[in-house]
Structure formats: C-alpha cells, structure tokens
C-alpha cells in the first residue's frame, strides 16, 4: 500500500484539419489510427480488440444498467466495424473513441512509468500527424487537451487497481474532497469560464466545468466526480478498477507524477481504513467549479467540521494524513517512488501557498498562466481576446515545433523527470513488471498469430488448432518478464508457446 500499484492513463486527443472546421472527426480519427498502424505494419494492424469480458454498464453500487436505458456512448463493449482499433507492441491500445483518437497506456506499477508510457502516446500521435502530412493535403492537427473551448470536452482518464474489499462508499466519502482540491496542483489551465467559455478569464483545470453530479456511471454526460463503472479487467472478487474521469491531460512530468502518485497514496490510506478525519466538502460540484475559477487560490470551501479551507489547505490536510499513515505503517522506511511523491507534494504545495508563480517549472496551469500573462502584457490583451483562446489551443499541439509547451520544454523552461530515451523505448516496448509484457511481447514476436487482445486476454490463431486459442490474463501482476520472459525466449513459434503454457498449467494442476 505504497504509491506503487497497477495504474494507467487513457487520453483522447483533440483533432482538427487546418482550414476545414467541418471535417468529420470520426473519419479523421480513424485515419490517425490506421496511419500509425500501417507504419508499424503487421505488429499492430492485424490484432484487434477482444470485447468478451467488457461490461461497461456494471455499476459499483451493485447493479447493471439496462442497455435500453444507456446512452450510446456508454456501449463500449461492441466494436463498430467502421472504427480503427489496434493493440500495440508496447502493450497499449490505440483506437477511435467518441470521435477522438485515443491512446490507452499499458498497465504500469509506478507514477514514473505511467509518465513514460503516457509520453510514448504523445510520440505515437506526433508520428501519426507526420505520416498524414502528405504534400498536397491539409493533414491533421492533434492536441493533448480536454476541450475545444466551444463546449466540447473529451477525457483523460486514470485507472487504479485496488482491493475489492474496500467499501465503495468509503472511496466516495474520502476521495471526493481530495478530487475537489487536487486541481490546484494538477490542473492544466484553461482560457474561459463555463462549459462553453462564455465568461472571460483563466481557470486552473480544463475539465472541472464539465462535471455536474457527485457519483454516476456516465462519462460523457452528467459527468460525475466519482465514476461507478465496475469493470476491473482482472479477478473480479479480488480487485476493483477505479476509473477516474475528472483529471486533465497533463504535459508536465511533475504534475503527472503528483496526479497519479498522490491519488494512489490517498487510495492506499482508504484501503487501509486509515483516514482519521472527515473532510467532506459542502456542495462538492459547486466547490470544484469555484476553486478552478480562482487562480489566486484564495477561494474557500466548507468542510463537515464547519471549518473553511482553501484548496491548498485541503491538500495539506491530505498530505498530513498520508504522512502520518506512512509513518505508522512503514516507520519512515519508504520506497524510492513513495518518497519522491511525498517530497514533491510538499515542495509544490509550499510554492503554491507562498506564490503560485514559483511553481511555473512544475505545475501545468502555472506554466500556462505565466506564458499567457506574458502575451497579455506585451500586446495589451484582455481575457476575452480570441487570440488568447487560440494560444490555449496551440499550447497542446503535439508537434514539437508548434506546440507552445513543447517549445518551452525544448528551451529548458519546464522540469523533466523521465529521460527522452526511456520514452522512445516505451513507444515500442511494454513495461516489464505487469501483464502488458506478455501482451506486447506476443505482438512483437508472433504478429501473424495474434488475432486479438484485451487488457485481460490474448487470442491466438495458430494452424495446429481448429479454433482460436484464448490465453486469459486476469492477474495483472502475472505475465511479467520475470514470470514468462524465459518462456517467451524459448518459444520459437506461437504454437510452441501455447503448448508450453498448457504444459505449465497441467503441471501446476
């Protein structure tokens, strides 16, 4: 119960065609996926997605939503044959989701690894843009953001594997206040106030204005602070996958580290039943909006004890609770990943409390606000000026020479934690310490024989068998290099791998 657990990030990218605002986004997104899949060849192009274990209408509150009552956007367990959907050799999924190209990273076990494979997704999208930029065509632009500034929002979702034994009501009770405040250090910043940016101004988070309820199953309408989808992609009576839809698409490594790391630690504390303080926030959805709308960080919210706290003060409360829990449980002997998150958490909160602009190298929204204030001062721009909205969009352009964040990064004006060489390797190589290793390595070694895959399965089509062979992977921490690496090295073919797996299962039986 340290910061380390199975986790991952799903990112839907904004998409446009220069000079053609009426271009069909679903068609464009399909071109993005197929362009990249064709570039990597049979390693990805043949392997589709295995939908057998998908259950998007199962609710953590103990029921299944009837299909007839579901919004079409919720029916993610049936493939649309017109949409591109591939599995990559790094263990990730690249597909079209709600008219956006989406990169779902492979399962990892630490925030730093999550950063590496998330940035690998940026590199993959950047390569797709390059492939589609043919002479004589307009090409496409892709943006790692969460809103077009005109009322549309698309997600960056986090996934955390946790104990099924933890009561869901306890997760809701203790996580909502944390999520209300987390945007103070994890928001990506946005020009415009309100879902349709009808009021001029700047706010901390891209997604906050699009949330309407506290708890619910939906992800694209009536968005909830806590999503109740109960689809563990793992052994169901042992694990729960917490599907977090509230967060922003982050560019800063430090911000991403804090988003994933602090959330994992708070979850660990909840799992351990160690939250010794009731921090329930009054009217949390409204509080989420109000905190996001105030880059001075002075807005206060009322908690159950009757106290009023700023977002920073609420985060300090969680920091102190987590610190006490870790001290009691581990007597100060923390692993490197947990120690890094706790150190960064304290450093960033200290800077934000003293003067938010001190965190301009670490926190996404601060970096963006400082840049925008530079344009405002230079050109005398009011927050209602459309040029600021255009700059906001350009900020997240995935191209290294066009995206404003990428240009600041190249100039050394933001802090990087994960080396570019690790990101480059993560584009094609899976994590070694989760089941993604088996999935990705099978695709790299036996591309012609892998018919489909999912988070919890790989399906083989081999000549020696009359039917498809499904290898289940319901335990996320099996299928690792340590577990199956030698087996994969010895297997000269997919057929031989299946025989060795069967022999191993028979021996264990």
XYZ file of N, CA, C and O in Angstrom, residues 5 14 56 73-74 78 91 104 124 149 197 202 214 240 242 252 275 312 338 354 375-376 380 386 396 440 492:
108
model
N 1.197 0.619 -7.439
C 0.041 -0.238 -7.697
C -0.137 -0.294 -9.208
O 0.475 0.477 -9.954
N -7.614 15.903 -28.945
C -8.357 16.806 -29.803
C -7.828 16.712 -31.225
O -6.640 16.458 -31.449
N -19.411 -2.495 -19.598
C -19.419 -1.059 -19.283
C -20.641 -0.588 -18.509
O -20.643 0.536 -17.999
N -23.094 6.302 -26.022
C -21.673 6.496 -25.723
C -21.182 5.547 -24.644
O -19.971 5.353 -24.487
N -22.107 4.960 -23.873
C -21.720 4.043 -22.800
C -21.503 2.616 -23.302
O -20.943 1.796 -22.571
N -19.003 -3.258 -27.680
C -19.312 -3.778 -29.011
C -18.551 -2.963 -30.031
O -18.632 -1.737 -30.057
N 2.084 -2.718 -25.555
C 1.002 -3.147 -24.686
C -0.161 -2.192 -24.615
O -1.145 -2.444 -23.919
N -4.593 4.454 -24.968
C -4.710 3.918 -23.617
C -3.402 3.219 -23.281
O -3.053 2.200 -23.901
N 3.580 8.754 -30.328
C 2.821 7.999 -31.329
C 1.877 8.925 -32.082
O 1.773 8.864 -33.322
N -12.830 24.601 -26.263
C -13.174 25.973 -25.910
C -14.537 26.419 -26.404
O -14.927 27.562 -26.230
N -17.199 28.412 -22.255
C -16.274 29.558 -22.152
C -16.975 30.887 -22.385
O -16.440 31.792 -23.034
N -9.364 33.036 -16.736
C -8.482 31.866 -16.757
C -8.815 31.004 -15.550
O -9.072 31.530 -14.455
N -22.147 14.175 -8.264
C -21.100 13.620 -7.413
C -20.716 12.201 -7.787
O -19.535 11.851 -7.815
N -10.846 -4.163 -7.717
C -11.694 -3.125 -8.291
C -10.796 -2.197 -9.108
O -9.688 -1.871 -8.683
N -10.604 1.466 -10.166
C -11.188 2.789 -10.013
C -10.913 3.578 -11.286
O -9.758 3.826 -11.637
N 3.305 18.431 -18.026
C 4.412 18.466 -17.076
C 4.600 17.115 -16.400
O 3.645 16.537 -15.885
N -8.028 6.749 7.192
C -8.373 8.171 7.078
C -9.038 8.581 8.387
O -10.212 8.304 8.618
N -5.583 24.643 -1.282
C -4.244 24.300 -0.792
C -4.319 23.737 0.621
O -3.685 22.727 0.945
N 7.599 6.255 -3.482
C 6.737 6.903 -2.498
C 7.419 8.134 -1.915
O 6.795 9.196 -1.754
N 2.974 30.029 -1.113
C 3.767 31.257 -0.982
C 3.512 32.210 -2.148
O 3.263 33.394 -1.958
N 1.939 37.276 -22.932
C 1.276 37.760 -24.144
C 0.355 38.933 -23.817
O 0.275 39.917 -24.574
N -0.368 38.824 -22.712
C -1.292 39.901 -22.326
C -0.548 41.210 -22.072
O -0.983 42.279 -22.498
N -1.246 43.871 -24.736
C -2.398 44.542 -24.141
C -3.692 43.772 -24.321
O -4.738 44.370 -24.612
N -9.902 36.702 -28.478
C -9.853 35.362 -29.082
C -8.432 34.861 -29.319
O -8.213 33.652 -29.449
N -1.194 22.935 -26.610
C -1.215 21.479 -26.509
C -0.977 20.763 -27.833
O -1.109 19.535 -27.906
N 2.380 -7.303 -25.097
C 3.207 -6.601 -26.076
C 4.248 -7.478 -26.711
O 4.502 -7.382 -27.932
N 9.817 -20.843 -30.116
C 10.178 -20.497 -31.496
C 8.961 -20.080 -32.309
O 9.097 -19.509 -33.393
